[in-house]
XYZ file of C-alpha atoms in Angstrom:
358
model
C -50.857 66.267 -13.016
C -51.539 64.381 -9.643
C -49.001 64.340 -6.798
C -46.619 61.100 -6.886
C -48.134 60.652 -3.237
C -51.419 59.898 -3.205
C -50.970 58.540 -6.317
C -48.663 55.527 -4.225
C -51.200 56.162 -1.702
C -54.542 55.276 -3.341
C -52.726 52.306 -5.481
C -51.596 50.940 -1.630
C -55.276 51.489 0.477
C -57.288 48.168 -1.086
C -54.580 46.666 0.274
C -54.094 47.980 3.533
C -57.987 47.700 3.464
C -57.272 43.286 1.913
C -54.443 42.670 4.837
C -57.037 44.763 7.949
C -60.095 42.546 6.051
C -58.183 39.938 6.600
C -56.629 40.700 9.277
C -59.682 40.906 11.305
C -62.361 37.910 9.769
C -59.070 36.296 11.484
C -59.392 37.613 14.952
C -63.250 37.035 14.394
C -61.734 33.499 14.028
C -60.106 33.015 16.538
C -62.536 34.903 19.291
C -64.993 32.408 18.289
C -62.768 29.137 18.499
C -62.073 30.352 21.247
C -65.117 30.564 22.978
C -65.992 27.112 21.402
C -63.309 25.680 23.083
C -64.262 27.998 26.396
C -67.122 26.337 25.867
C -66.186 22.620 26.100
C -63.903 23.331 28.812
C -64.374 20.743 31.745
C -62.977 20.481 35.440
C -59.814 20.255 35.660
C -59.466 18.433 38.943
C -62.532 15.747 37.739
C -60.695 14.577 35.211
C -57.065 14.521 36.699
C -59.036 12.536 39.050
C -60.073 10.292 36.868
C -56.677 9.480 35.192
C -55.506 9.224 38.362
C -57.647 6.190 38.601
C -57.210 4.792 35.297
C -54.365 1.776 35.409
C -54.366 2.694 31.580
C -53.402 6.049 31.674
C -50.490 7.808 30.301
C -48.281 7.416 34.201
C -49.511 3.424 34.849
C -49.960 2.472 31.564
C -48.480 -1.398 31.408
C -45.791 -0.812 33.068
C -44.394 2.435 32.531
C -40.763 2.716 34.151
C -41.027 -0.749 35.184
C -39.784 -3.680 32.065
C -42.359 -5.551 31.666
C -41.652 -5.076 27.929
C -39.626 -7.505 25.358
C -40.612 -5.043 22.409
C -42.640 -3.075 23.762
C -46.368 -3.375 22.041
C -44.837 -6.379 20.165
C -44.191 -8.871 23.035
C -43.863 -9.183 27.206
C -40.698 -10.553 28.498
C -41.490 -13.654 29.827
C -41.614 -14.082 33.719
C -42.058 -10.084 34.017
C -44.428 -8.783 36.751
C -45.634 -5.402 37.662
C -47.721 -3.910 40.434
C -49.268 -0.716 40.624
C -51.254 0.431 43.540
C -54.371 2.662 42.533
C -55.696 5.238 45.293
C -58.281 3.031 46.365
C -55.662 0.981 47.773
C -55.900 -2.118 45.589
C -53.709 -4.137 44.144
C -53.080 -3.700 39.834
C -50.582 -6.483 39.044
C -49.958 -8.310 36.002
C -47.393 -11.256 35.294
C -46.541 -13.031 32.684
C -46.069 -16.608 31.988
C -42.908 -18.641 30.606
C -44.444 -17.854 27.308
C -44.284 -13.704 27.181
C -48.273 -13.188 27.743
C -50.710 -12.601 30.710
C -51.751 -16.106 31.905
C -51.462 -19.528 33.642
C -48.086 -21.203 32.870
C -49.180 -23.876 29.927
C -47.551 -26.787 27.986
C -48.652 -29.812 25.543
C -52.732 -29.649 26.020
C -53.400 -32.759 27.121
C -55.146 -35.416 25.382
C -58.476 -34.999 25.310
C -58.443 -30.835 26.772
C -60.322 -28.307 25.142
C -57.843 -25.506 24.743
C -59.045 -22.071 23.942
C -57.665 -18.876 23.086
C -58.362 -15.520 23.589
C -56.612 -13.281 21.537
C -57.160 -9.547 21.565
C -54.845 -5.824 23.471
C -55.032 -3.915 26.374
C -59.132 -5.152 25.972
C -58.261 -8.627 26.922
C -55.244 -8.759 28.992
C -57.833 -5.699 31.603
C -58.296 -6.987 35.121
C -56.943 -6.185 38.031
C -55.160 -9.831 38.926
C -54.620 -11.999 36.116
C -57.378 -14.203 37.665
C -59.607 -11.219 37.073
C -59.423 -10.929 32.943
C -62.129 -11.861 30.955
C -60.265 -15.283 29.550
C -59.542 -16.196 33.470
C -63.144 -15.176 34.424
C -64.520 -17.582 31.338
C -62.737 -20.208 31.856
C -64.175 -20.623 35.391
C -67.329 -20.269 34.316
C -66.805 -23.126 31.442
C -65.613 -25.437 33.879
C -68.319 -24.784 35.973
C -70.906 -25.950 32.943
C -68.689 -28.870 32.300
C -67.049 -30.309 35.428
C -66.534 -33.625 33.743
C -64.057 -32.422 31.196
C -60.863 -30.657 31.081
C -61.261 -27.230 29.878
C -58.843 -23.896 29.423
C -59.024 -20.518 28.729
C -55.554 -18.605 28.237
C -55.156 -14.973 27.294
C -52.401 -14.801 24.638
C -53.869 -10.986 24.808
C -51.146 -8.285 24.391
C -51.512 -4.222 25.010
C -51.208 -2.344 21.940
C -51.975 -4.609 19.078
C -54.471 -4.786 16.339
C -56.016 -7.239 13.978
C -53.518 -7.693 11.725
C -51.038 -8.152 14.594
C -52.591 -11.576 15.002
C -53.404 -12.749 11.861
C -49.696 -12.502 10.718
C -48.657 -14.808 14.142
C -50.816 -17.597 12.875
C -48.432 -20.031 13.372
C -47.573 -19.216 16.446
C -51.482 -19.441 17.530
C -51.998 -23.303 15.859
C -48.557 -24.053 17.772
C -50.265 -23.803 20.552
C -52.820 -26.497 19.373
C -56.144 -24.751 20.068
C -59.088 -26.304 19.822
C -61.534 -22.679 19.446
C -59.995 -18.845 19.613
C -61.759 -15.885 20.177
C -60.783 -12.268 19.223
C -61.541 -9.009 20.879
C -59.529 -6.054 18.857
C -60.987 -2.983 17.457
C -59.845 0.465 19.321
C -55.853 0.304 18.739
C -57.229 0.078 14.427
C -59.581 1.893 14.598
C -57.843 5.032 16.557
C -54.088 3.716 15.815
C -53.869 2.424 12.694
C -55.329 4.653 10.366
C -53.701 8.107 12.083
C -49.940 7.022 12.065
C -49.991 4.996 8.713
C -52.554 6.268 5.873
C -54.875 9.414 7.361
C -53.035 11.779 8.512
C -50.271 11.451 5.917
C -52.965 11.952 3.183
C -55.365 14.481 4.480
C -52.764 16.528 5.772
C -54.150 20.433 5.889
C -57.642 18.773 6.254
C -55.625 16.886 10.166
C -55.431 20.543 10.632
C -58.602 21.992 10.441
C -59.989 19.232 11.807
C -57.519 20.388 15.190
C -60.424 23.427 15.224
C -62.671 23.101 17.668
C -64.578 25.195 16.072
C -64.326 23.463 12.427
C -65.463 20.354 13.544
C -68.544 22.377 14.833
C -69.797 23.693 11.679
C -68.508 20.720 9.464
C -68.747 17.693 11.908
C -66.678 14.416 11.001
C -69.066 11.814 9.065
C -68.388 8.387 10.703
C -69.408 7.076 7.085
C -66.363 8.447 5.861
C -64.042 5.844 7.029
C -65.742 2.672 5.600
C -62.796 1.489 3.585
C -61.385 1.156 8.428
C -63.861 -0.582 8.962
C -63.172 -2.866 5.898
C -59.954 -3.469 6.366
C -60.856 -4.319 9.965
C -63.409 -6.831 9.171
C -60.755 -8.065 6.554
C -58.747 -9.320 9.166
C -61.478 -10.626 10.977
C -62.639 -12.490 7.881
C -58.853 -13.645 6.881
C -58.373 -15.134 11.094
C -61.449 -16.748 10.175
C -60.563 -18.554 7.069
C -57.027 -19.380 8.259
C -58.138 -20.981 11.568
C -61.016 -23.171 9.508
C -58.659 -24.325 7.111
C -56.919 -26.157 10.004
C -60.058 -27.227 11.564
C -60.095 -24.572 15.000
C -63.336 -23.290 15.900
C -63.563 -18.655 15.974
C -65.560 -16.647 17.144
C -65.000 -12.924 17.527
C -67.019 -9.559 18.748
C -68.279 -6.811 18.042
C -66.597 -3.484 20.162
C -67.738 -1.681 23.343
C -68.011 1.805 24.547
C -69.908 3.460 27.387
C -72.835 5.681 25.983
C -72.714 8.872 26.690
C -75.888 9.112 27.609
C -75.091 6.983 30.486
C -71.990 8.920 31.437
C -72.419 11.433 34.789
C -70.735 14.992 33.505
C -67.350 15.230 35.270
C -66.447 11.012 33.549
C -67.886 12.353 30.414
C -65.369 15.695 29.969
C -62.722 12.732 30.615
C -64.653 10.887 27.845
C -64.079 14.111 25.883
C -60.416 15.264 26.902
C -58.896 11.490 26.026
C -60.979 11.480 22.529
C -59.459 14.370 21.230
C -56.035 14.256 23.983
C -55.553 10.757 22.220
C -58.192 7.878 21.074
C -60.273 10.230 18.394
C -57.418 12.670 17.832
C -56.503 11.770 14.333
C -59.887 11.837 12.699
C -60.331 15.457 14.522
C -63.229 14.227 17.445
C -62.741 16.542 19.828
C -65.516 15.369 21.654
C -66.575 11.601 22.649
C -69.393 11.832 21.011
C -68.520 12.305 17.866
C -66.221 9.267 18.625
C -68.581 7.036 20.066
C -70.528 7.444 16.449
C -67.895 6.249 14.396
C -67.237 3.011 17.032
C -71.227 2.599 16.362
C -70.659 2.745 12.338
C -68.356 0.440 12.985
C -70.022 -2.391 15.198
C -72.946 -2.221 12.474
C -70.493 -2.896 9.445
C -68.641 -5.810 11.075
C -71.999 -7.577 12.256
C -73.266 -6.854 9.006
C -69.737 -8.144 7.327
C -68.612 -11.206 9.182
C -72.888 -12.076 8.667
C -71.961 -12.823 4.683
C -69.326 -14.890 5.879
C -71.233 -17.385 9.166
C -69.035 -15.927 10.943
C -70.306 -15.746 15.041
C -70.394 -12.657 16.947
C -70.398 -11.912 19.692
C -73.101 -8.822 20.245
C -70.880 -7.014 23.049
C -71.704 -3.159 21.910
C -74.740 -3.749 23.009
C -74.509 -6.320 26.228
C -71.944 -3.582 27.429
C -73.523 -0.009 27.331
C -73.402 1.923 30.307
C -70.625 4.087 31.588
C -70.261 2.698 35.257
C -68.348 -0.292 34.392
C -65.342 2.533 32.399
C -63.189 3.378 33.735
C -61.987 5.127 29.699
C -63.605 4.812 25.880
C -62.895 1.395 26.319
C -61.602 -0.204 29.558
C -63.656 -1.121 32.360
C -63.892 -2.017 35.658
C -64.364 -5.096 37.237
C -67.866 -4.766 36.896
C -67.781 -4.550 32.784
C -65.071 -7.518 33.058
C -67.570 -10.001 34.407
C -70.079 -8.888 31.446
C -67.158 -8.987 29.084
C -66.626 -12.952 30.003
C -70.473 -13.777 30.465
C -71.413 -12.460 26.888
C -69.094 -14.659 25.453
C -69.544 -17.198 27.453
C -72.831 -18.779 24.872
C -70.979 -19.233 21.787
C -68.261 -21.063 23.493
C -70.846 -23.174 25.161
C -72.887 -23.754 22.516
C -68.886 -24.500 20.574
C -68.192 -26.937 23.149
C -71.738 -28.992 22.998
C -71.392 -29.262 19.224
C -67.974 -31.499 19.868
C -70.164 -34.154 22.129
C -72.749 -34.241 20.460
């Protein structure tokens, strides 16, 4: 008769081997994960230095600790202001007007004047001073080109907003008597809405897997996976155009500009990778900037194709501003980039004004 302890051992042995094999495989995976992460590690001091120079970083972004907001990411407090001294000694100042926008005070449009509204988020309000934003620069360029006309470009950008935000405020926009609306949105739609409102809840386990660098190395996220998101954003822009057109208001939008990875220095590329994994591309599991950049380019391609079917004017900003030296992060620009942003919008707005004068 078989010894009872030996019989029990025989039954337990396969279980023990199975558990040991699982633990061994898990250890190998953890070591590989660590190896992949270490291989992608960037100089922490360089990343911190670049973050400190970026006015949109978490420490100073949009008046953190200063009461700039009436409702954060929704509405600025009329008459509020903030100042941040940058590492180079420059002062970054935002002054909010009597209506809650980072632009000059304005009232009822003067007879014969042309009023253009610039809507969007932080990439619309960006600029070291109110007069250094792209709408303010665009206004000066238009006034120089059409000296005999009264032209104003009002910056209505609200940091953190998405395309659906502006679509839901059509009555507010029309109350300002615009002749034309220009819109620059995308980054918050592509990096916030889908993560918080849809993707994470629908793909919980996949989102966890995509937090692994090893998983991303083996199964990189395909930007075509988010075609429904691109279509949603494009649909909002089409709806904006149609609603404005129904009220005899012209409309133009733009593709979204991001720094080309090939043009970035090693340190800046490390900073882009870091912020992509931490913030911008986290929802989709992008651990490096290249993947996030590919997604933005996929969106831009869909945008140009989609809006061309509706004869909507699109400024190809993603082709005009690509050099990493014009950016401080994945989307916000230095003054050199903001100048190019204004110059890119100038032809389509000038064409509209000339068509009015014919």
